[in-house]
mmCIF file of C-alpha atoms in Angstrom:
data_model
loop_
_atom_site.group_PDB
_atom_site.id
_atom_site.type_symbol
_atom_site.label_atom_id
_atom_site.label_comp_id
_atom_site.label_asym_id
_atom_site.label_seq_id
_atom_site.Cartn_x
_atom_site.Cartn_y
_atom_site.Cartn_z
ATOM 1 C CA MET L 1 53.832 -49.882 32.038
ATOM 2 C CA THR L 2 52.494 -53.025 30.308
ATOM 3 C CA LYS L 3 51.884 -55.756 32.874
ATOM 4 C CA PHE L 4 52.614 -59.408 32.128
ATOM 5 C CA ALA L 5 51.869 -62.785 33.711
ATOM 6 C CA ILE L 6 53.485 -66.138 32.931
ATOM 7 C CA VAL L 7 51.371 -69.297 32.776
ATOM 8 C CA GLY L 8 53.400 -72.487 33.190
ATOM 9 C CA CYS L 9 56.525 -72.220 35.335
ATOM 10 C CA GLY L 10 58.772 -74.801 33.695
ATOM 11 C CA HIS L 11 62.223 -74.328 32.174
ATOM 12 C CA ILE L 12 61.316 -71.878 29.392
ATOM 13 C CA ALA L 13 59.449 -69.606 31.802
ATOM 14 C CA LYS L 14 62.773 -68.366 33.189
ATOM 15 C CA LYS L 15 63.653 -66.904 29.785
ATOM 16 C CA HIS L 16 60.322 -65.115 29.714
ATOM 17 C CA ALA L 17 60.742 -63.756 33.235
ATOM 18 C CA GLU L 18 64.247 -62.468 32.458
ATOM 19 C CA ALA L 19 63.016 -60.942 29.194
ATOM 20 C CA ILE L 20 60.096 -59.155 30.852
ATOM 21 C CA ASP L 21 62.384 -57.936 33.650
ATOM 22 C CA LYS L 22 64.834 -56.417 31.131
ATOM 23 C CA ALA L 23 62.317 -55.210 28.539
ATOM 24 C CA GLU L 24 61.557 -51.520 28.352
ATOM 25 C CA GLY L 25 57.981 -50.746 29.320
ATOM 26 C CA ALA L 26 57.206 -54.239 30.692
ATOM 27 C CA GLU L 27 56.575 -55.511 34.200
ATOM 28 C CA LEU L 28 56.021 -59.058 35.470
ATOM 29 C CA ILE L 29 53.239 -59.032 38.075
ATOM 30 C CA ALA L 30 52.103 -62.660 38.331
ATOM 31 C CA VAL L 31 52.794 -66.319 37.574
ATOM 32 C CA CYS L 32 50.427 -69.257 37.349
ATOM 33 C CA ASP L 33 51.009 -72.986 37.721
ATOM 34 C CA THR L 34 48.968 -75.877 39.055
ATOM 35 C CA ILE L 35 51.985 -76.972 41.138
ATOM 36 C CA PRO L 36 52.738 -74.355 43.846
ATOM 37 C CA GLU L 37 56.412 -75.357 44.163
ATOM 38 C CA ASN L 38 57.007 -74.420 40.519
ATOM 39 C CA MET L 39 56.101 -70.805 41.271
ATOM 40 C CA GLU L 40 58.355 -70.312 44.287
ATOM 41 C CA TYR L 41 61.415 -69.176 42.302
ATOM 42 C CA TYR L 42 59.461 -66.444 40.502
ATOM 43 C CA ILE L 43 57.601 -65.268 43.598
ATOM 44 C CA GLU L 44 60.845 -64.922 45.551
ATOM 45 C CA LYS L 45 63.008 -63.465 42.759
ATOM 46 C CA TYR L 46 60.520 -61.048 41.217
ATOM 47 C CA GLY L 47 58.111 -60.417 44.104
ATOM 48 C CA VAL L 48 55.085 -61.384 42.026
ATOM 49 C CA GLU L 49 51.760 -62.975 42.910
ATOM 50 C CA GLY L 50 51.317 -66.714 42.375
ATOM 51 C CA TYR L 51 48.063 -68.286 41.151
ATOM 52 C CA GLN L 52 47.133 -71.951 40.902
ATOM 53 C CA SER L 53 43.918 -71.057 39.074
ATOM 54 C CA LEU L 54 44.054 -69.640 35.543
ATOM 55 C CA THR L 55 40.496 -68.340 35.970
ATOM 56 C CA THR L 56 41.470 -66.332 39.041
ATOM 57 C CA LEU L 57 44.553 -64.968 37.323
ATOM 58 C CA LEU L 58 42.543 -63.793 34.318
ATOM 59 C CA GLU L 59 40.156 -61.895 36.598
ATOM 60 C CA GLN L 60 42.934 -59.424 37.502
ATOM 61 C CA ASP L 61 42.019 -56.078 35.935
ATOM 62 C CA ASP L 62 45.550 -54.677 35.911
ATOM 63 C CA LEU L 63 46.929 -57.564 33.842
ATOM 64 C CA ASP L 64 47.603 -56.825 30.157
ATOM 65 C CA VAL L 65 49.477 -59.778 28.635
ATOM 66 C CA ILE L 66 49.595 -63.536 29.253
ATOM 67 C CA ASN L 67 52.789 -65.404 28.335
ATOM 68 C CA ILE L 68 52.025 -69.086 27.763
ATOM 69 C CA CYS L 69 54.923 -71.393 28.690
ATOM 70 C CA THR L 70 53.106 -74.689 29.237
ATOM 71 C CA PRO L 71 53.595 -77.915 27.248
ATOM 72 C CA SER L 72 52.496 -77.272 23.664
ATOM 73 C CA GLY L 73 49.339 -79.371 23.835
ATOM 74 C CA TYR L 74 47.864 -76.990 26.422
ATOM 75 C CA HIS L 75 48.503 -73.763 24.491
ATOM 76 C CA ALA L 76 45.120 -73.493 22.786
ATOM 77 C CA ASN L 77 42.852 -73.697 25.823
ATOM 78 C CA ILE L 78 44.944 -71.180 27.755
ATOM 79 C CA ALA L 79 45.311 -68.756 24.834
ATOM 80 C CA ILE L 80 41.583 -68.806 24.085
ATOM 81 C CA ALA L 81 40.722 -68.248 27.762
ATOM 82 C CA ALA L 82 43.181 -65.335 27.912
ATOM 83 C CA ALA L 83 41.776 -63.759 24.748
ATOM 84 C CA ASN L 84 38.216 -64.109 26.027
ATOM 85 C CA ALA L 85 39.355 -62.310 29.190
ATOM 86 C CA LYS L 86 40.626 -59.463 26.947
ATOM 87 C CA LYS L 87 44.289 -60.200 27.638
ATOM 88 C CA HIS L 88 46.930 -60.020 24.922
ATOM 89 C CA VAL L 89 48.776 -63.281 24.249
ATOM 90 C CA VAL L 90 52.423 -64.245 23.839
ATOM 91 C CA VAL L 91 52.643 -67.992 23.205
ATOM 92 C CA GLU L 92 55.747 -70.158 23.105
ATOM 93 C CA LYS L 93 56.481 -72.194 19.985
ATOM 94 C CA PRO L 94 54.801 -74.064 18.495
ATOM 95 C CA ILE L 95 51.636 -71.985 18.607
ATOM 96 C CA ALA L 96 49.692 -75.272 18.992
ATOM 97 C CA LEU L 97 49.904 -78.861 17.789
ATOM 98 C CA THR L 98 46.973 -78.823 15.326
ATOM 99 C CA ILE L 99 45.701 -76.386 12.724
ATOM 100 C CA GLU L 100 42.254 -76.541 14.313
ATOM 101 C CA ASP L 101 43.629 -75.321 17.648
ATOM 102 C CA THR L 102 45.789 -72.713 15.925
ATOM 103 C CA GLU L 103 42.872 -71.233 14.009
ATOM 104 C CA ALA L 104 40.813 -71.193 17.196
ATOM 105 C CA ILE L 105 43.556 -69.184 18.948
ATOM 106 C CA ILE L 106 43.840 -66.719 16.061
ATOM 107 C CA GLU L 107 40.061 -66.277 15.855
ATOM 108 C CA ALA L 108 39.692 -65.782 19.625
ATOM 109 C CA CYS L 109 42.351 -63.068 19.622
ATOM 110 C CA LYS L 110 40.863 -61.393 16.558
ATOM 111 C CA SER L 111 37.281 -61.415 17.836
ATOM 112 C CA ASN L 112 38.375 -60.036 21.224
ATOM 113 C CA ASN L 113 40.619 -57.403 19.611
ATOM 114 C CA VAL L 114 43.762 -58.516 21.452
ATOM 115 C CA LYS L 115 47.293 -58.941 20.110
ATOM 116 C CA LEU L 116 48.808 -62.361 19.478
ATOM 117 C CA SER L 117 52.538 -63.045 19.142
ATOM 118 C CA VAL L 118 54.311 -66.385 18.754
ATOM 119 C CA VAL L 119 57.793 -66.830 20.222
ATOM 120 C CA HIS L 120 60.092 -67.312 17.257
ATOM 121 C CA PRO L 121 62.955 -65.199 18.663
ATOM 122 C CA ASN L 122 65.692 -66.308 16.271
ATOM 123 C CA ARG L 123 64.510 -63.772 13.693
ATOM 124 C CA PHE L 124 66.183 -61.116 15.839
ATOM 125 C CA ARG L 125 69.675 -62.648 15.669
ATOM 126 C CA PRO L 126 72.080 -60.149 14.057
ATOM 127 C CA ALA L 127 73.293 -62.617 11.380
ATOM 128 C CA ILE L 128 69.730 -63.560 10.422
ATOM 129 C CA MET L 129 68.692 -59.909 10.215
ATOM 130 C CA GLU L 130 71.625 -59.204 7.872
ATOM 131 C CA LEU L 131 70.619 -62.168 5.710
ATOM 132 C CA ASN L 132 67.005 -61.052 5.559
ATOM 133 C CA LYS L 133 68.097 -57.525 4.602
ATOM 134 C CA VAL L 134 70.018 -58.879 1.581
ATOM 135 C CA LEU L 135 67.048 -60.996 0.521
ATOM 136 C CA THR L 136 64.549 -58.167 0.998
ATOM 137 C CA GLU L 137 66.695 -55.852 -1.108
ATOM 138 C CA GLY L 138 66.847 -58.487 -3.867
ATOM 139 C CA LYS L 139 70.647 -58.676 -3.834
ATOM 140 C CA THR L 140 70.687 -62.469 -4.157
ATOM 141 C CA GLY L 141 68.861 -62.481 -7.468
ATOM 142 C CA THR L 142 66.656 -65.511 -8.071
ATOM 143 C CA VAL L 143 67.190 -68.069 -5.310
ATOM 144 C CA SER L 144 67.643 -71.639 -6.530
ATOM 145 C CA HIS L 145 67.466 -73.418 -3.183
ATOM 146 C CA ALA L 146 68.034 -73.264 0.570
ATOM 147 C CA ASN L 147 69.207 -75.676 3.283
ATOM 148 C CA ALA L 148 67.895 -75.698 6.866
ATOM 149 C CA THR L 149 69.813 -77.945 9.255
ATOM 150 C CA VAL L 150 69.512 -78.743 12.964
ATOM 151 C CA ARG L 151 72.002 -81.341 14.207
ATOM 152 C CA TRP L 152 71.616 -81.361 17.960
ATOM 153 C CA ASN L 153 71.708 -83.730 20.912
ATOM 154 C CA ARG L 154 68.830 -84.396 23.242
ATOM 155 C CA ASN L 155 69.689 -87.508 25.223
ATOM 156 C CA GLN L 156 67.262 -89.893 26.858
ATOM 157 C CA GLU L 157 67.598 -88.082 30.178
ATOM 158 C CA TYR L 158 66.226 -84.960 28.519
ATOM 159 C CA TYR L 159 63.085 -86.792 27.408
ATOM 160 C CA ASP L 160 62.742 -88.553 30.756
ATOM 161 C CA GLN L 161 62.539 -85.234 32.641
ATOM 162 C CA ALA L 162 58.780 -85.082 32.134
ATOM 163 C CA PRO L 163 56.209 -87.607 30.859
ATOM 164 C CA TRP L 164 54.932 -85.218 28.160
ATOM 165 C CA ARG L 165 58.297 -84.850 26.409
ATOM 166 C CA GLY L 166 58.466 -86.604 23.053
ATOM 167 C CA THR L 167 54.734 -87.383 22.977
ATOM 168 C CA LYS L 168 52.622 -86.585 19.923
ATOM 169 C CA SER L 169 49.735 -85.170 21.928
ATOM 170 C CA LEU L 170 51.662 -82.656 24.057
ATOM 171 C CA ASP L 171 55.116 -82.127 22.572
ATOM 172 C CA GLY L 172 56.091 -83.650 19.222
ATOM 173 C CA GLY L 173 59.544 -84.654 18.054
ATOM 174 C CA VAL L 174 62.595 -82.869 16.709
ATOM 175 C CA LEU L 175 60.640 -81.006 14.000
ATOM 176 C CA MET L 176 57.936 -79.678 16.296
ATOM 177 C CA ASN L 177 60.139 -78.957 19.283
ATOM 178 C CA GLN L 178 63.744 -78.175 18.333
ATOM 179 C CA ALA L 179 63.728 -77.444 14.572
ATOM 180 C CA ILE L 180 60.606 -75.313 14.355
ATOM 181 C CA HIS L 181 62.630 -72.142 15.032
ATOM 182 C CA ASN L 182 64.920 -72.990 12.125
ATOM 183 C CA LEU L 183 61.901 -73.726 9.938
ATOM 184 C CA ASP L 184 60.427 -70.351 10.862
ATOM 185 C CA LEU L 185 63.658 -68.747 9.635
ATOM 186 C CA LEU L 186 63.422 -70.749 6.420
ATOM 187 C CA LEU L 187 59.879 -69.482 5.843
ATOM 188 C CA TRP L 188 60.746 -65.912 6.833
ATOM 189 C CA THR L 189 63.607 -65.754 4.346
ATOM 190 C CA MET L 190 62.222 -67.924 1.523
ATOM 191 C CA GLY L 191 58.473 -67.320 1.605
ATOM 192 C CA ASP L 192 55.524 -69.712 1.615
ATOM 193 C CA VAL L 193 55.813 -73.440 0.874
ATOM 194 C CA GLU L 194 53.806 -75.229 -1.810
ATOM 195 C CA GLU L 195 54.600 -78.908 -1.140
ATOM 196 C CA VAL L 196 56.960 -81.215 0.753
ATOM 197 C CA TYR L 197 58.282 -84.748 0.724
ATOM 198 C CA SER L 198 59.729 -86.191 3.912
ATOM 199 C CA MET L 199 61.093 -89.235 5.715
ATOM 200 C CA ALA L 200 61.349 -89.525 9.494
ATOM 201 C CA ALA L 201 62.381 -92.119 12.061
ATOM 202 C CA THR L 202 62.757 -92.736 15.774
ATOM 203 C CA ARG L 203 66.252 -94.200 15.828
ATOM 204 C CA LEU L 204 67.878 -93.697 19.217
ATOM 205 C CA ARG L 205 65.477 -92.184 21.743
ATOM 206 C CA ASN L 206 62.706 -94.014 23.553
ATOM 207 C CA ILE L 207 59.959 -91.558 22.561
ATOM 208 C CA GLU L 208 56.701 -91.646 20.630
ATOM 209 C CA ALA L 209 57.677 -88.928 18.121
ATOM 210 C CA GLU L 210 60.586 -88.693 15.672
ATOM 211 C CA ASP L 211 64.201 -88.043 16.678
ATOM 212 C CA VAL L 212 65.464 -87.611 13.091
ATOM 213 C CA SER L 213 63.785 -86.172 9.991
ATOM 214 C CA THR L 214 64.747 -85.242 6.443
ATOM 215 C CA GLY L 215 62.616 -83.381 3.942
ATOM 216 C CA LEU L 216 62.431 -81.729 0.540
ATOM 217 C CA VAL L 217 60.505 -78.517 0.001
ATOM 218 C CA ARG L 218 59.150 -76.684 -3.031
ATOM 219 C CA PHE L 219 58.394 -73.033 -2.320
ATOM 220 C CA LYS L 220 55.635 -71.114 -4.052
ATOM 221 C CA ASN L 221 58.254 -68.979 -5.780
ATOM 222 C CA GLY L 222 59.704 -72.120 -7.402
ATOM 223 C CA ALA L 223 62.821 -72.437 -5.224
ATOM 224 C CA LEU L 224 63.645 -75.752 -3.556
ATOM 225 C CA GLY L 225 64.694 -76.512 -0.005
ATOM 226 C CA VAL L 226 66.358 -79.281 1.984
ATOM 227 C CA ILE L 227 65.565 -79.858 5.665
ATOM 228 C CA GLU L 228 67.531 -82.044 8.058
ATOM 229 C CA ALA L 229 66.749 -82.201 11.766
ATOM 230 C CA ALA L 230 67.953 -84.596 14.464
ATOM 231 C CA THR L 231 68.354 -84.858 18.223
ATOM 232 C CA THR L 232 70.526 -87.959 17.810
ATOM 233 C CA ILE L 233 73.877 -86.203 17.309
ATOM 234 C CA TYR L 234 76.715 -87.571 19.455
ATOM 235 C CA PRO L 235 77.828 -86.385 21.967
ATOM 236 C CA SER L 236 76.399 -82.829 22.023
ATOM 237 C CA ASN L 237 74.918 -80.118 19.807
ATOM 238 C CA PHE L 238 76.897 -79.999 16.554
ATOM 239 C CA GLU L 239 75.327 -77.307 14.369
ATOM 240 C CA GLU L 240 72.323 -75.309 13.312
ATOM 241 C CA SER L 241 72.533 -73.611 9.945
ATOM 242 C CA LEU L 242 70.596 -71.829 7.237
ATOM 243 C CA ALA L 243 72.135 -71.553 3.764
ATOM 244 C CA ILE L 244 70.749 -69.600 0.807
ATOM 245 C CA PHE L 245 71.932 -70.121 -2.771
ATOM 246 C CA GLY L 246 70.992 -67.497 -5.354
ATOM 247 C CA GLU L 247 72.151 -66.460 -8.799
ATOM 248 C CA LYS L 248 74.074 -63.561 -7.246
ATOM 249 C CA ALA L 249 74.810 -64.799 -3.728
ATOM 250 C CA THR L 250 75.859 -67.698 -1.534
ATOM 251 C CA ILE L 251 75.291 -67.152 2.183
ATOM 252 C CA LYS L 252 75.495 -69.537 5.120
ATOM 253 C CA ILE L 253 74.618 -68.712 8.715
ATOM 254 C CA GLY L 254 75.791 -71.380 11.144
ATOM 255 C CA GLY L 255 77.548 -72.452 14.327
ATOM 256 C CA LYS L 256 76.164 -74.645 17.111
ATOM 257 C CA THR L 257 73.248 -72.267 16.882
ATOM 258 C CA ALA L 258 72.733 -70.209 13.738
ATOM 259 C CA ASN L 259 74.405 -67.061 15.039
ATOM 260 C CA TYR L 260 77.530 -66.721 12.921
ATOM 261 C CA ILE L 261 78.219 -65.844 9.293
ATOM 262 C CA GLN L 262 80.163 -68.812 7.931
ATOM 263 C CA HIS L 263 80.078 -67.745 4.285
ATOM 264 C CA TRP L 264 79.041 -64.487 2.651
ATOM 265 C CA ASP L 265 79.519 -63.914 -1.060
ATOM 266 C CA VAL L 266 77.186 -61.366 -2.665
ATOM 267 C CA GLU L 267 77.685 -59.901 -6.131
ATOM 268 C CA GLY L 268 78.704 -56.257 -5.987
ATOM 269 C CA MET L 269 79.774 -56.290 -2.329
ATOM 270 C CA ASP L 270 83.466 -55.528 -1.876
ATOM 271 C CA ASP L 271 85.676 -57.318 0.636
ATOM 272 C CA GLU L 272 85.660 -54.388 3.027
ATOM 273 C CA SER L 273 81.855 -54.312 3.212
ATOM 274 C CA VAL L 274 81.656 -58.091 3.665
ATOM 275 C CA ASN L 275 84.311 -58.107 6.386
ATOM 276 C CA GLN L 276 82.543 -55.279 8.166
ATOM 277 C CA ILE L 277 79.300 -57.288 8.316
ATOM 278 C CA ILE L 278 81.102 -60.459 9.412
ATOM 279 C CA GLU L 279 83.099 -58.685 12.145
ATOM 280 C CA GLN L 280 80.054 -56.767 13.336
ATOM 281 C CA VAL L 281 78.128 -60.015 13.792
ATOM 282 C CA LYS L 282 81.129 -61.763 15.350
ATOM 283 C CA ALA L 283 81.461 -58.978 17.925
ATOM 284 C CA ASP L 284 77.850 -59.471 19.073
ATOM 285 C CA PRO L 285 76.490 -62.725 17.572
ATOM 286 C CA PHE L 286 73.518 -63.017 19.908
ATOM 287 C CA GLY L 287 72.462 -59.369 20.048
ATOM 288 C CA LYS L 288 69.592 -58.431 22.302
ATOM 289 C CA PRO L 289 67.956 -61.658 23.595
ATOM 290 C CA GLY L 290 65.213 -62.735 21.222
ATOM 291 C CA HIS L 291 62.660 -63.216 23.980
ATOM 292 C CA GLN L 292 63.287 -59.637 25.109
ATOM 293 C CA CYS L 293 62.735 -58.453 21.529
ATOM 294 C CA ILE L 294 59.417 -60.332 21.438
ATOM 295 C CA ILE L 295 58.309 -58.737 24.743
ATOM 296 C CA GLU L 296 59.330 -55.215 23.730
ATOM 297 C CA ASP L 297 57.613 -55.653 20.374
ATOM 298 C CA MET L 298 54.396 -56.690 22.137
ATOM 299 C CA VAL L 299 54.578 -53.588 24.329
ATOM 300 C CA GLN L 300 54.954 -51.390 21.240
ATOM 301 C CA ALA L 301 52.287 -53.282 19.285
ATOM 302 C CA ILE L 302 49.789 -52.551 22.057
ATOM 303 C CA LYS L 303 50.796 -48.878 22.229
ATOM 304 C CA GLU L 304 50.696 -48.410 18.456
ATOM 305 C CA ASP L 305 47.698 -50.702 17.905
ATOM 306 C CA ARG L 306 49.496 -52.770 15.254
ATOM 307 C CA GLU L 307 50.265 -56.417 14.619
ATOM 308 C CA PRO L 308 53.310 -57.860 16.420
ATOM 309 C CA ILE L 309 56.329 -58.696 14.255
ATOM 310 C CA VAL L 310 55.763 -62.455 14.704
ATOM 311 C CA THR L 311 52.038 -63.000 14.243
ATOM 312 C CA GLY L 312 49.677 -65.881 14.849
ATOM 313 C CA GLU L 313 49.622 -66.458 11.079
ATOM 314 C CA ASP L 314 53.425 -66.800 11.144
ATOM 315 C CA GLY L 315 53.093 -69.406 13.865
ATOM 316 C CA LYS L 316 50.471 -71.192 11.789
ATOM 317 C CA LYS L 317 52.763 -71.337 8.743
ATOM 318 C CA ALA L 318 55.583 -72.915 10.753
ATOM 319 C CA LEU L 319 53.149 -75.447 12.220
ATOM 320 C CA GLN L 320 51.697 -76.237 8.771
ATOM 321 C CA LEU L 321 55.175 -76.979 7.460
ATOM 322 C CA VAL L 322 55.878 -79.371 10.329
ATOM 323 C CA LEU L 323 52.519 -81.106 9.926
ATOM 324 C CA ALA L 324 53.037 -81.429 6.169
ATOM 325 C CA LEU L 325 56.429 -83.053 6.785
ATOM 326 C CA TYR L 326 54.802 -85.400 9.304
ATOM 327 C CA LYS L 327 52.010 -86.313 6.903
ATOM 328 C CA SER L 328 54.448 -86.956 4.076
ATOM 329 C CA ALA L 329 56.585 -89.179 6.295
ATOM 330 C CA ASP L 330 53.473 -91.078 7.398
ATOM 331 C CA THR L 331 52.111 -91.574 3.863
ATOM 332 C CA GLN L 332 55.406 -91.617 1.942
ATOM 333 C CA LYS L 333 53.860 -89.233 -0.579
ATOM 334 C CA ALA L 334 54.410 -85.608 -1.528
ATOM 335 C CA VAL L 335 52.017 -83.376 0.431
ATOM 336 C CA LYS L 336 50.739 -79.950 -0.538
ATOM 337 C CA ILE L 337 50.617 -77.394 2.263
ATOM 338 C CA SER L 338 47.065 -76.494 1.238
ATOM 339 C CA ASP L 339 45.986 -80.074 2.019
ATOM 340 C CA VAL L 340 47.294 -80.058 5.586
ATOM 341 C CA SER L 341 44.882 -79.822 8.453
ATOM 342 C CA GLU L 342 46.549 -81.881 11.136
ATOM 343 C CA ARG L 343 48.473 -85.089 11.534
ATOM 344 C CA GLU L 344 46.182 -87.963 10.636
ATOM 345 C CA ASP L 345 47.045 -90.026 13.701
ATOM 346 C CA ASN L 346 46.383 -87.202 16.185
#
């Protein structure tokens, strides 16, 4: 049994605890938070040990994996400490807020020979997996462009829940926080980015970071992309979508979250085959919870001594894209991914 601990007992930690509880071969044995009251739910529900000190937690010999669920700005220090203690690391998105911190996490895990996985669970959605299968098999032909859209609502009360929300140093805006999962899907399906051009604004929310962003992308393979992300949508979440346009296919995955096939037209696929895929996804649009997939993959990666499906480098690519969009919006110039280190005003 692979034994896990959660560091940071805020809202997202519940998803991790549920995932570990349901995952085959995983067991939650501890939680850690500087505020004792935050740990009470997990101690009572799962019968685990609670630690206020990260150092003390990492001294536990029977602990295999640390799941980091703190505000994003704290990820690096915790991940590096865990790696140095020879613990494997599962870190919530984004992997960190700067490339410097990200590379430090990756290097610490590599030098200590521990596994590193970043929580981008949307890759495991049934509709997304069907889309990626078509792309991998080359059935779309040459892709001309793709659209990634997140039109959600996060009202002022959401940002007022904690002083770190919406800050550049600990959280980021809609791109870094909400849309980064969608951007990971864009990268996973379309490949690496060469350059971006972006505009961003803080229109409705009283926060330091952006609440709306638009961007243009040129991929290394020559395809183009359009990104739109906002937390200003009235009155609630409207849609999240990913659309791919190729010479032999037009596919759109959408819904309030990108879980449903809204359009599927692939050359050579008959109506029966298309309807079968659509109905199969409709019958189980969420599939196995993505966090559970991440946990089970980490268990197997340790057993098989292989890289997790979502690696630290994957997390770095998603972060680089966000930072490039930020830099372009700040400078009002096109920005090459290779020129991105971190946001200039950090």
